[in-house]
Coordinates of C-alpha atoms in Angstrom, one line a residue:
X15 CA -77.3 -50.4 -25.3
X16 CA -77.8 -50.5 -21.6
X17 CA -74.9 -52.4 -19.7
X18 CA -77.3 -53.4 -17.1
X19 CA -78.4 -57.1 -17.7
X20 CA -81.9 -57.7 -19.2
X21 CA -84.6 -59.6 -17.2
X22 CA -85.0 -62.1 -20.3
X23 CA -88.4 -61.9 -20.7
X24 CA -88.4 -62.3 -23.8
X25 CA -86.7 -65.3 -23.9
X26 CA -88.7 -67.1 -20.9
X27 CA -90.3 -69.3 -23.0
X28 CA -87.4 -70.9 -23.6
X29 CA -85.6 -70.6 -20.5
X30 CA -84.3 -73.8 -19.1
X31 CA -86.2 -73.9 -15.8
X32 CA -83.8 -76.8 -13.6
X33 CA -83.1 -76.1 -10.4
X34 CA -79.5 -77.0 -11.1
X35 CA -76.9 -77.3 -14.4
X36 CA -74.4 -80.1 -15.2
X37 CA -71.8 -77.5 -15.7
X38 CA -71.1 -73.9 -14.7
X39 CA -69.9 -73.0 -18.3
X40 CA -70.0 -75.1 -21.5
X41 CA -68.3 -74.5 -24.6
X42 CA -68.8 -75.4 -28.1
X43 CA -65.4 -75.3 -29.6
X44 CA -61.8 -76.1 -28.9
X45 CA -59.8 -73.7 -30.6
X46 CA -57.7 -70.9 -29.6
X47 CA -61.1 -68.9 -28.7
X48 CA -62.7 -71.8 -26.9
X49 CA -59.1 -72.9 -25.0
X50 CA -59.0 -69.7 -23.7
X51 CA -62.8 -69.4 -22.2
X52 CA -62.5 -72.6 -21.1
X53 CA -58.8 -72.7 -19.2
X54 CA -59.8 -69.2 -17.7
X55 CA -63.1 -70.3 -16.3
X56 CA -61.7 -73.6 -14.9
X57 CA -58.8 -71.6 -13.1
X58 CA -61.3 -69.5 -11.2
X59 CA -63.1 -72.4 -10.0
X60 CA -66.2 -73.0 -12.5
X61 CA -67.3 -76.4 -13.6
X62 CA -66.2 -76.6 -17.1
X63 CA -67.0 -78.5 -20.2
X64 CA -65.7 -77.9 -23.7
X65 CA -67.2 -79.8 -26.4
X66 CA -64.6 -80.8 -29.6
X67 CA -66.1 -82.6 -32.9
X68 CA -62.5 -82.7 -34.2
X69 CA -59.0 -82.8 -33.4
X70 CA -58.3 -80.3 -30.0
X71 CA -56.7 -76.6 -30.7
X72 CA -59.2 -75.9 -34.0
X73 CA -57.8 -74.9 -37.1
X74 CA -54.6 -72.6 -35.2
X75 CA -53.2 -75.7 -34.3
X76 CA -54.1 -78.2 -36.7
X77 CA -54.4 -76.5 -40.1
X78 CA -53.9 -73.2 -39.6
X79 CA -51.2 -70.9 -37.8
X80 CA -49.3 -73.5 -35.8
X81 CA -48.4 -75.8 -39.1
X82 CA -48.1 -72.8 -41.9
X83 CA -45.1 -71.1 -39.5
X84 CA -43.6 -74.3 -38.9
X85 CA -43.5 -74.5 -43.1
X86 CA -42.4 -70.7 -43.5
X87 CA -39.5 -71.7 -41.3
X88 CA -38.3 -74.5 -43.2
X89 CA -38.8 -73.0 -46.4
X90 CA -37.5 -70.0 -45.0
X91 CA -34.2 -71.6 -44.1
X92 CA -34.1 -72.9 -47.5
X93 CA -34.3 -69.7 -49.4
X94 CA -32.1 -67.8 -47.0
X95 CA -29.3 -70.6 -48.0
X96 CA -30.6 -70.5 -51.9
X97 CA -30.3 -67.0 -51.8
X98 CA -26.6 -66.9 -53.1
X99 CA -26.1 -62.9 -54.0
X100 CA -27.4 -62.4 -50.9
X101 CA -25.1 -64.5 -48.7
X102 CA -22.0 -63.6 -51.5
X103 CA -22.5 -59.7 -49.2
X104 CA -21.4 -61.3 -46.2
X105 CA -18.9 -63.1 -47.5
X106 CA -20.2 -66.5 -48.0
X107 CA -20.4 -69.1 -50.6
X108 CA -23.0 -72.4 -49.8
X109 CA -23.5 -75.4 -51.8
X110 CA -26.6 -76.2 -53.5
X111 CA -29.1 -76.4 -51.0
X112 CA -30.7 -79.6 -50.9
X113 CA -33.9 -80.3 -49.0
X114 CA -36.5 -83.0 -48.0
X115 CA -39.9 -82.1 -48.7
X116 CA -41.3 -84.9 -45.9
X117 CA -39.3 -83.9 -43.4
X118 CA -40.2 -80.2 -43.8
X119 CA -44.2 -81.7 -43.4
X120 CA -43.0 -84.1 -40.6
X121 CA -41.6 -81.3 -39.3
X122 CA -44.8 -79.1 -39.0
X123 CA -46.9 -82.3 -38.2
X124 CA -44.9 -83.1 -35.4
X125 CA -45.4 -79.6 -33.7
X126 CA -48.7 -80.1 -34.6
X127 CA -49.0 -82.9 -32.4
X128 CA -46.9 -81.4 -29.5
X129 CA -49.3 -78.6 -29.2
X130 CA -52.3 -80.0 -29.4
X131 CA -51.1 -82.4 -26.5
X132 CA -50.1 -79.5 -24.7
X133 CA -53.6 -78.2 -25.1
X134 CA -55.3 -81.1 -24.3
X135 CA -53.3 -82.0 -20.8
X136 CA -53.8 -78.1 -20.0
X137 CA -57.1 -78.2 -19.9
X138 CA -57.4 -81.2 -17.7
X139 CA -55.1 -80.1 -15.4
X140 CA -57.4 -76.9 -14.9
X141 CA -59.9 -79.5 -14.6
X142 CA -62.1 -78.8 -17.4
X143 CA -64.1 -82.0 -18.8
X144 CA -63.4 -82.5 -22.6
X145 CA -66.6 -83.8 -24.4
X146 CA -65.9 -85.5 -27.6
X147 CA -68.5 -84.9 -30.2
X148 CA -70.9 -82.2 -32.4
X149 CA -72.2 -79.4 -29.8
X150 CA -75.3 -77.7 -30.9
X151 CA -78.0 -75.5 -28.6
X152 CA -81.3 -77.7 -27.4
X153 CA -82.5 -74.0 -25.8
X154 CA -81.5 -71.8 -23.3
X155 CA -78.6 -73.1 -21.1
X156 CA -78.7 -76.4 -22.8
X157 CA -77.1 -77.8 -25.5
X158 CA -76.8 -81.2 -27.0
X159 CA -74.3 -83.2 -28.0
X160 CA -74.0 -86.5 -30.3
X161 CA -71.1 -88.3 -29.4
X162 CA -68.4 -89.1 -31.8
X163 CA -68.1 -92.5 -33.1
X164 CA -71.1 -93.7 -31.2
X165 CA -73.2 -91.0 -32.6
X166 CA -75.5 -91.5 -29.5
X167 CA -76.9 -87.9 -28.4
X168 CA -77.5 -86.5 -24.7
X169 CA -78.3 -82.9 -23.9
X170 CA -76.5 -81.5 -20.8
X171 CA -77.3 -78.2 -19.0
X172 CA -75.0 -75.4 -18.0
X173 CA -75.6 -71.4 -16.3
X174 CA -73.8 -70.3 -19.6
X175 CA -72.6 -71.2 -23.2
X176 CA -69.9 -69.8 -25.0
X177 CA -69.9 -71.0 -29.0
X178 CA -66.5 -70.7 -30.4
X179 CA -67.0 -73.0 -33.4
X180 CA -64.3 -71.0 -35.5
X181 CA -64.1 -70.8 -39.4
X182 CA -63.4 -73.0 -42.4
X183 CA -62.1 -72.3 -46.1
X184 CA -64.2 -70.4 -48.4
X185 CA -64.6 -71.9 -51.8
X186 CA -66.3 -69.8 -54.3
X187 CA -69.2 -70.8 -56.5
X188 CA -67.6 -72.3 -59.6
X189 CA -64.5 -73.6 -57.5
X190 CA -64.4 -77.5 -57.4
X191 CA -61.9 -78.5 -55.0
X192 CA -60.5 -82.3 -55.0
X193 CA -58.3 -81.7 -52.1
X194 CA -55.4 -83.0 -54.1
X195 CA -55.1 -80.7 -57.2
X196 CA -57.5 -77.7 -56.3
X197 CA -57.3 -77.4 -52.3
X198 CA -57.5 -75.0 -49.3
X199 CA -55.3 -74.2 -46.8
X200 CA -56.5 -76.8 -45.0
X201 CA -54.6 -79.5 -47.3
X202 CA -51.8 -77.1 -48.2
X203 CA -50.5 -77.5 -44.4
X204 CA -49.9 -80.9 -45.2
X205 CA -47.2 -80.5 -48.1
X206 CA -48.0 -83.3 -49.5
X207 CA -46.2 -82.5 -52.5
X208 CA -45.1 -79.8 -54.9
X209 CA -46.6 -78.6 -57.8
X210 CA -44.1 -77.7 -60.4
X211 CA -46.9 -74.6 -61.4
X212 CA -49.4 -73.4 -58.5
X213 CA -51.9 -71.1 -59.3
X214 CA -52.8 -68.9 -55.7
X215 CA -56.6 -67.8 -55.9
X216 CA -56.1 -64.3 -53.5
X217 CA -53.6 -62.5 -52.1
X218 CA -54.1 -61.6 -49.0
X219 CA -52.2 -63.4 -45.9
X220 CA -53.2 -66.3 -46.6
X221 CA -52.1 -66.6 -50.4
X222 CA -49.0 -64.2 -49.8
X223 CA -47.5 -67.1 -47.0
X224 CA -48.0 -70.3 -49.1
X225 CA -46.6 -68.5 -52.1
X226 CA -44.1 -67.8 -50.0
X227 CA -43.2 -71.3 -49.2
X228 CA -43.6 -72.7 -52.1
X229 CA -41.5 -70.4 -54.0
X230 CA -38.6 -71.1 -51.4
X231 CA -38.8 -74.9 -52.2
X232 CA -38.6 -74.4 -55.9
X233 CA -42.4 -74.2 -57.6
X234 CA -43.6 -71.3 -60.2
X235 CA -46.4 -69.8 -59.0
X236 CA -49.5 -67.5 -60.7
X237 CA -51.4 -65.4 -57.9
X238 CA -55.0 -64.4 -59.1
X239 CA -56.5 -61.4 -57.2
X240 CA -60.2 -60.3 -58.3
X241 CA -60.0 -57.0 -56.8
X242 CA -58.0 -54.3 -58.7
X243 CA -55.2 -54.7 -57.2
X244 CA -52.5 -56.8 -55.5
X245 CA -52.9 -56.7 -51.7
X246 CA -55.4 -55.1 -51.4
X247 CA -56.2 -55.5 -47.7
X248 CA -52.7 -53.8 -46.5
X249 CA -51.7 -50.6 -46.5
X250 CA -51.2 -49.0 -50.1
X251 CA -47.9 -47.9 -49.5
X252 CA -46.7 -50.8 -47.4
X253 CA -48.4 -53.2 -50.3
X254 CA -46.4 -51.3 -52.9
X255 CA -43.2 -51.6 -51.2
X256 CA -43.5 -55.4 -50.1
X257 CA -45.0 -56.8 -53.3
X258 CA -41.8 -55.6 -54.8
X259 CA -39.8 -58.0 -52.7
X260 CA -42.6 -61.1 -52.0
X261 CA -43.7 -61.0 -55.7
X262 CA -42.1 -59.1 -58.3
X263 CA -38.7 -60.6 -56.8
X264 CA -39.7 -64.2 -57.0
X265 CA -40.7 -66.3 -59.3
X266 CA -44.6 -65.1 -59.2
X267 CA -46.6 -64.1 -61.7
X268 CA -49.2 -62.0 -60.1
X269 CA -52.8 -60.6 -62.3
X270 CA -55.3 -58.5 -60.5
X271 CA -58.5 -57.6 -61.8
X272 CA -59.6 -61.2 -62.8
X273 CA -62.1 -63.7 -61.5
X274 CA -61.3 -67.6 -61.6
X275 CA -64.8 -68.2 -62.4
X276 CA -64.5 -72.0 -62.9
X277 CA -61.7 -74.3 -61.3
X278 CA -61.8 -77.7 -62.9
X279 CA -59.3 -80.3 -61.0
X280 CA -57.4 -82.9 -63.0
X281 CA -54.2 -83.3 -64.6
X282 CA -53.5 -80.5 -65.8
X283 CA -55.7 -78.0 -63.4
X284 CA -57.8 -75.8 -65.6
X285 CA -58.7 -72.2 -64.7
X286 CA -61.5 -70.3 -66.4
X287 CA -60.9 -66.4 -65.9
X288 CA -62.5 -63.9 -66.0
X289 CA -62.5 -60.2 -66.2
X290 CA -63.8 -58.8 -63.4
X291 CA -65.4 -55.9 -64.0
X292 CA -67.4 -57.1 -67.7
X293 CA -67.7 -61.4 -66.4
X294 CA -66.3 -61.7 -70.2
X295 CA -64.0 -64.8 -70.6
X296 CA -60.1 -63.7 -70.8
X297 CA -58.2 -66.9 -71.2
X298 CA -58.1 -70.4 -69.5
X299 CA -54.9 -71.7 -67.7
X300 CA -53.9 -75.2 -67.7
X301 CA -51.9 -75.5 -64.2
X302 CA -50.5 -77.9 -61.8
X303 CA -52.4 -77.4 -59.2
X304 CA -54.7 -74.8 -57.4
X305 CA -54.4 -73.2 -54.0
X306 CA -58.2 -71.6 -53.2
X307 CA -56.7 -68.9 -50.4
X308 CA -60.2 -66.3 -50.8
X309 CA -60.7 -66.3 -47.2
X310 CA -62.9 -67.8 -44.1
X311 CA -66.4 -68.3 -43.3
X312 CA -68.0 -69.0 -40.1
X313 CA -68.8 -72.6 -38.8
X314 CA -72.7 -72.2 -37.8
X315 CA -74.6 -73.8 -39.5
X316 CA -74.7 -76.9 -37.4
X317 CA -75.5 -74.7 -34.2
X318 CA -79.2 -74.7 -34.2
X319 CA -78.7 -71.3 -33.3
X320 CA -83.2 -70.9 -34.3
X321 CA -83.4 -72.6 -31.4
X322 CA -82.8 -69.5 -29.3
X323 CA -83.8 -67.3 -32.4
X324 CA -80.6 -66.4 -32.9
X325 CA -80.3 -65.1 -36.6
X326 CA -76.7 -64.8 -37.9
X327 CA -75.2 -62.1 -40.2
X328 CA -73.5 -64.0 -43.5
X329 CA -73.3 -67.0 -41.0
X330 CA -71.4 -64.8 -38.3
X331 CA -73.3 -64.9 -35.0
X332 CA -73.8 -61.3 -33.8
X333 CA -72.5 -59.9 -30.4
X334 CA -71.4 -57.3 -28.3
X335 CA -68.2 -56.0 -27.0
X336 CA -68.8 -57.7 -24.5
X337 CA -69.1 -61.0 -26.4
X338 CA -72.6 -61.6 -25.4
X339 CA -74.8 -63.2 -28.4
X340 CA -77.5 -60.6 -29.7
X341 CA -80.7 -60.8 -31.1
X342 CA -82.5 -57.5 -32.1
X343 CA -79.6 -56.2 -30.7
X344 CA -80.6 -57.1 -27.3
X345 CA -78.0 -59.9 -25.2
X346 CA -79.3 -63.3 -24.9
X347 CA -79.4 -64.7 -21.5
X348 CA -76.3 -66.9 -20.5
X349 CA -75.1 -67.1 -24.4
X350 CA -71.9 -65.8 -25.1
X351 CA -69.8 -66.2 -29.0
X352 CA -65.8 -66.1 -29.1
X353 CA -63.5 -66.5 -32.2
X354 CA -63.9 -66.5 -35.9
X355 CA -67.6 -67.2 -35.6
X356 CA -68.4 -63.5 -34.2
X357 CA -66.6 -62.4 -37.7
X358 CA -64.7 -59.3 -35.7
X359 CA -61.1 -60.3 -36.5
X360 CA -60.4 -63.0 -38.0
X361 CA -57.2 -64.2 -35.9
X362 CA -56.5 -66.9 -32.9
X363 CA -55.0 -64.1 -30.5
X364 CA -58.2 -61.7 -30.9
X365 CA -60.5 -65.8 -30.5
X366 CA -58.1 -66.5 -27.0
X367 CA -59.3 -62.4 -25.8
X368 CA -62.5 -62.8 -26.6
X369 CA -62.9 -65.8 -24.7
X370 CA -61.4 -64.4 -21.6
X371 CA -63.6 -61.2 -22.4
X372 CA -66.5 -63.1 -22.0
X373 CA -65.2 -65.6 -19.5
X374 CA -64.5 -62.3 -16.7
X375 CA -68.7 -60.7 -17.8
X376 CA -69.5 -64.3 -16.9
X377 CA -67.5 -64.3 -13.2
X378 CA -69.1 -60.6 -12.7
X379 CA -66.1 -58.3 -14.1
X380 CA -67.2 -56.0 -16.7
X381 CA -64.7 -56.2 -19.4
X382 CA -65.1 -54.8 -23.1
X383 CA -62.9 -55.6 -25.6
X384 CA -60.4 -53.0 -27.4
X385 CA -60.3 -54.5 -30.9
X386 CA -58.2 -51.3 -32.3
X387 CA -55.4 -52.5 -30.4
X388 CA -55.1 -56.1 -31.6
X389 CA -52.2 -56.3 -34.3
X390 CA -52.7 -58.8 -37.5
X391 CA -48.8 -60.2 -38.7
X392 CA -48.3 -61.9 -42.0
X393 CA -45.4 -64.3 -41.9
X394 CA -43.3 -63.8 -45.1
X395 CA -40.2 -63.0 -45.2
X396 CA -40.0 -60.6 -44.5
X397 CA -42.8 -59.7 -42.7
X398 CA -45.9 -57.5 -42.5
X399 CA -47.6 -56.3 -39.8
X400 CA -50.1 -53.9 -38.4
X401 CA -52.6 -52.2 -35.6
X402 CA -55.0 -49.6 -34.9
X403 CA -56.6 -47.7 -37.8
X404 CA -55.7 -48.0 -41.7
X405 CA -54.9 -44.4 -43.2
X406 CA -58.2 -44.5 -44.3
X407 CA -60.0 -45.0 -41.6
X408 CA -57.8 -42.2 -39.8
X409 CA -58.5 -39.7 -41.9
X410 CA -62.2 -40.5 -41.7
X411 CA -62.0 -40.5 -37.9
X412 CA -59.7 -36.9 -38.2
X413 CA -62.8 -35.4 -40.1
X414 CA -65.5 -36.5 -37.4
X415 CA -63.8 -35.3 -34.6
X416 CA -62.3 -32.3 -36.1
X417 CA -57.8 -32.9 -35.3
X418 CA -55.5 -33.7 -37.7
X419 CA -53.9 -36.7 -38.8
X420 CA -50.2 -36.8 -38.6
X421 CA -48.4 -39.4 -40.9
X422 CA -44.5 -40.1 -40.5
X423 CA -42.3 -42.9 -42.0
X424 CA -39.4 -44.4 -40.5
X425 CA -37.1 -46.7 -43.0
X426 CA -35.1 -49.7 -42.1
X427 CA -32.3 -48.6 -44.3
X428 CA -31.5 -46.1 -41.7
X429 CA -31.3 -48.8 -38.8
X430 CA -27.9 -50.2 -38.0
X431 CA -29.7 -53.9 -37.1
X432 CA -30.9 -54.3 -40.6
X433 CA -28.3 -52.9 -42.3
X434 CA -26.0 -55.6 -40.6
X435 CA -28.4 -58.2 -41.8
X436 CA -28.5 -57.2 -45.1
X437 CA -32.4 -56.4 -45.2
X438 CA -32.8 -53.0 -45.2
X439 CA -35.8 -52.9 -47.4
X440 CA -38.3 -52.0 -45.1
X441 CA -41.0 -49.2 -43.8
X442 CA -42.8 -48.0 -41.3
X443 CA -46.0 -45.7 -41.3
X444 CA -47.3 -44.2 -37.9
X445 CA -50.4 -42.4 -37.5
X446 CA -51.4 -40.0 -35.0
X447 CA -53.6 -37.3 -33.8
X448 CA -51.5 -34.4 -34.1
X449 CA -52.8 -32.4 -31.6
X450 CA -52.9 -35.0 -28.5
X451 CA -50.1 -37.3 -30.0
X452 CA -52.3 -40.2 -29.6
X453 CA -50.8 -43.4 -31.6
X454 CA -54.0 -44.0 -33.8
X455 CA -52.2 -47.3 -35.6
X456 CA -48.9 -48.5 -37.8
X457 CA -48.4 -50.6 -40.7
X458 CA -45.0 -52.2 -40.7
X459 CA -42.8 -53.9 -43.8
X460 CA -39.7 -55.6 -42.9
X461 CA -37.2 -57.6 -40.8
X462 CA -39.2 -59.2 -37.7
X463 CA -42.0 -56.9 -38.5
X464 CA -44.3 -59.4 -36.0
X465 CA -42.8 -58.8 -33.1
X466 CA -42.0 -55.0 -33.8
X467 CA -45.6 -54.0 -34.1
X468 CA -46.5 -55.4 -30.5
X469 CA -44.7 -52.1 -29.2
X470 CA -47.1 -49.7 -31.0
X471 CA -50.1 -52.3 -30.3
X472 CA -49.2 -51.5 -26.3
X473 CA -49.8 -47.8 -27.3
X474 CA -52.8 -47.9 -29.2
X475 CA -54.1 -50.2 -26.2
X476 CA -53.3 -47.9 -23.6
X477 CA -54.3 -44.3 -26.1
X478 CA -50.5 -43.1 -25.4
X479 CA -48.9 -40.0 -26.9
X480 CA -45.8 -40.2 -29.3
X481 CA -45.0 -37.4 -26.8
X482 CA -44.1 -39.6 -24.1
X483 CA -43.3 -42.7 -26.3
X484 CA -40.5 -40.4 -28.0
X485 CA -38.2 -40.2 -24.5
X486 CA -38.3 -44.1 -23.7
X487 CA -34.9 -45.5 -24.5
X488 CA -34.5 -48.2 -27.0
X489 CA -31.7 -50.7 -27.3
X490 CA -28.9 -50.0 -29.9
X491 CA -28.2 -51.5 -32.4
X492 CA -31.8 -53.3 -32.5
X493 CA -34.5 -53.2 -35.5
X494 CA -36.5 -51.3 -32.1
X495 CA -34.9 -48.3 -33.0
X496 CA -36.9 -48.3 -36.3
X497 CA -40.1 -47.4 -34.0
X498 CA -38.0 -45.3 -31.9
X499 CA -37.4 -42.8 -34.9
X500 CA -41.0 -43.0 -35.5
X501 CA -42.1 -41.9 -32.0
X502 CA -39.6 -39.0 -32.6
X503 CA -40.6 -37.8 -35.6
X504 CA -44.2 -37.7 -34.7
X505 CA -43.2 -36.0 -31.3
X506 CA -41.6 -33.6 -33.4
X507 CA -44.8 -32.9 -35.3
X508 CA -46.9 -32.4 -32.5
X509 CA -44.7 -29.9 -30.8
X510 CA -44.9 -28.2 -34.1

């Protein structure tokens, strides 16, 4: 695709043809993703408008990352003082832990709150006008926008529009969901109470976070994964290794392979499932309640995206890597897409890049973005983390271009850090192009695995060799030394 921009001829017919626009830049959205596009082009002096149909800071900050970590450290607390055999190594003996499960929401609702102030009073210090109501496209460069409470609808005009309309819960056919007894993550970040038997529909981070939490604060819980195994959107080996401590350690019964083909709410919950591959009935389960965690799927529909003839892939609006909004794989004039609704990775830190991404095309800075080096972190505890290519996909790339893959492991119960916390169950894999030394990604399992993996993230984004990573000096005794050894060993296997 040519970088130049095209002369739009295409799209003239529908070309908004004023001689001036309410607004430099509007955008649809006001999550992470649209924040980000809108805060950056309000800094550099464009006339900003972001348009919000709900509650500021999207689902991050109001049902999503912001109020699930604020529950994973509560409940984290409470199962690190629960966790008697564990504290009995160091020497200690607790009471009975005793907790309050409102506070622990109150908790996470207050933060919620605190943040999305914080978000708001950013934005109008940058100067950015916040539009309250549903944002949809009236054309090129215009979009309307039905006010909310009033409903009353005006259509306003701007050089460019960014959507960043984010994602919502997906509920499978068969699925009823009450929001009570068979819910989403959406409801779940409320704690509104605790089911004495929760059935988790999935198990990837989603499901593997909320089992974690409500394990910690005392409830049985049944993960259902339809795929033919357990985790399977982590790394084999690092799946393995953790599901041994998140599920086979706790007080989870996990079954892959089988399909909840009907959810029925109700006192009890009942669950129809199935087997996967043969559709055939394999029992029903009578539960307490039902947590549907089987993913996200993009908020478009209310876009009017056909009145730009935008068509959308599975509801994800296509664009380049320059976040510019395709159609026939051609850029549309002045239309740009950010976040979970562009379907490239599914997480607020990659939403807040893209926005800036396309926030710098818009001010005249050509700026691609490098999704390889974006890490994903699920918060359990411990943690798991990642960045760059899966093994897979490294050994594919190894074949096409003809080097080969190097692989090392480096083990936390070789790291004086974890050893002195007690947690030395824990792994990393590193993979690399043997003969340059280029970091090609890592998969982490273990202590703080979040924060460790932004290290290797900084390599991947900047193509570095384990050769030169291997003589930086590392703090001692820190869990960093865990990627330390890592560097080393690959370095080693590169000088052969």
């Amino acid at each position: 695709m040519s970088d130049a921009p095209l002369d739009g001829s295409r799209f003239d017919g529908l070309r908004f043809d004023g001689s001036s626009f309410d607004y430099d830049v509007i955008v649809i959205g006001a999550g992470y993703g649209g924040f980000d596009a809108a805060k950056h082009a309000a800094d550099h002096g464009l006339r900003v408008a972001i348009v919000e149909s709900r509650d500021m800071g999207g689902t991050c900050v109001n049902r999503g990352c912001v109020p699930s970590k604020a529950l994973l450290a509560a409940s984290g607390r409470v199962r690190e003082l629960a966790d008697a055999e564990h504290l009995a190594g160091f020497g200690i003996h607790a009471a009975p832990v005793r907790f309050e499960r409102q506070k622990i929401a109150d908790h996470a609702n207050q933060l919620v709150a605190t943040i999305r102030s914080n978000l708001t009073k950013t934005l109008e210090r940058a100067g950015a006008t916040i539009l309250r109501g549903q944002g949809r496209l009236a054309g090129l460069q215009q979009v309307t926008v039905r006010e909310s409470g009033s409903g009353i609808e005006r259509t306003i005009s701007a050089r460019d529009v960014i959507l960043a309309t984010g994602s919502e819960p997906f509920v499978p056919r068969g699925i009823e969901t009450d929001g009570r007894t068979v819910f989403t993550s959406d409801e779940a970040v409320n704690l509104e109470w605790l089911p004495r038997w929760l059935a988790i529909i999935g198990s990837g981070y989603i499901g593997l976070e909320f089992a974690d939490v409500y394990t910690a604060l005392g409830c049985e819980v049944t993960m259902i994964e339809a795929l033919d195994r357990v985790m399977p959107t982590f790394d084999p080996d690092i799946a393995k290794l953790a599901a041994r401590k998140l599920i086979d350690g706790r007080d989870i019964d996990a079954r892959a392979g089988l399909l909840a083909r009907k959810v029925t709410p109700g006192c009890p919950v009942k669950i129809e499932l199935a087997d996967m591959a043969t559709k055939e009935l394999v029992e029903t389960l009578e539960v307490d309640a039902v947590l549907v965690a089987t993913g996200r799927v993009p908020s478009s529909a209310e876009l009017n995206l056909a009145a730009v003839g935008v068509e959308t892939e599975r509801g994800f609006v296509p664009v380049d890597e320059r976040m510019r909004v395709l159609v026939g794989g051609e850029p549309v004039p002045h239309l740009w897409a950010v976040g979970d609704v562009t379907g490239k990775m599914m997480l607020a830190h990659t939403a807040a890049a893209q926005g800036t991404v396309a926030v710098d095309n818009i001010l005249g800075h050509s700026r691609q973005i490098d999704y390889r080096s974006i890490p994903a972190a699920t918060f359990t505890h411990p943690e798991i983390s990642s960045v760059g290519l899966s093994e897979a996909d490294a050994k594919v790339l190894a074949e096409q271009e003809g080097f080969e893959l190097g692989l090392v492991r480096s083990y936390f119960k070789a790291n004086s850090k974890a050893l002195a916390e007690l947690e030395g169950e824990g792994l990393m894999k590193l993979l690399f192009n043997k003969a340059s030394g280029e970091v090609l990604g890592a998969h982490i399992f273990g202590l703080h695995a979040a924060d460790l993996i932004q290290e290797i993230a900084n390599a991947v984004a900047r193509r570095q060799s384990v050769v030169q990573l291997a003589t930086e000096v590392h703090t001692h005794p820190t869990l960093s030394e865990v990627v330390e050894v890592a560097y080393k060993q690959a370095a080693m296997a590169v000088a052969g």
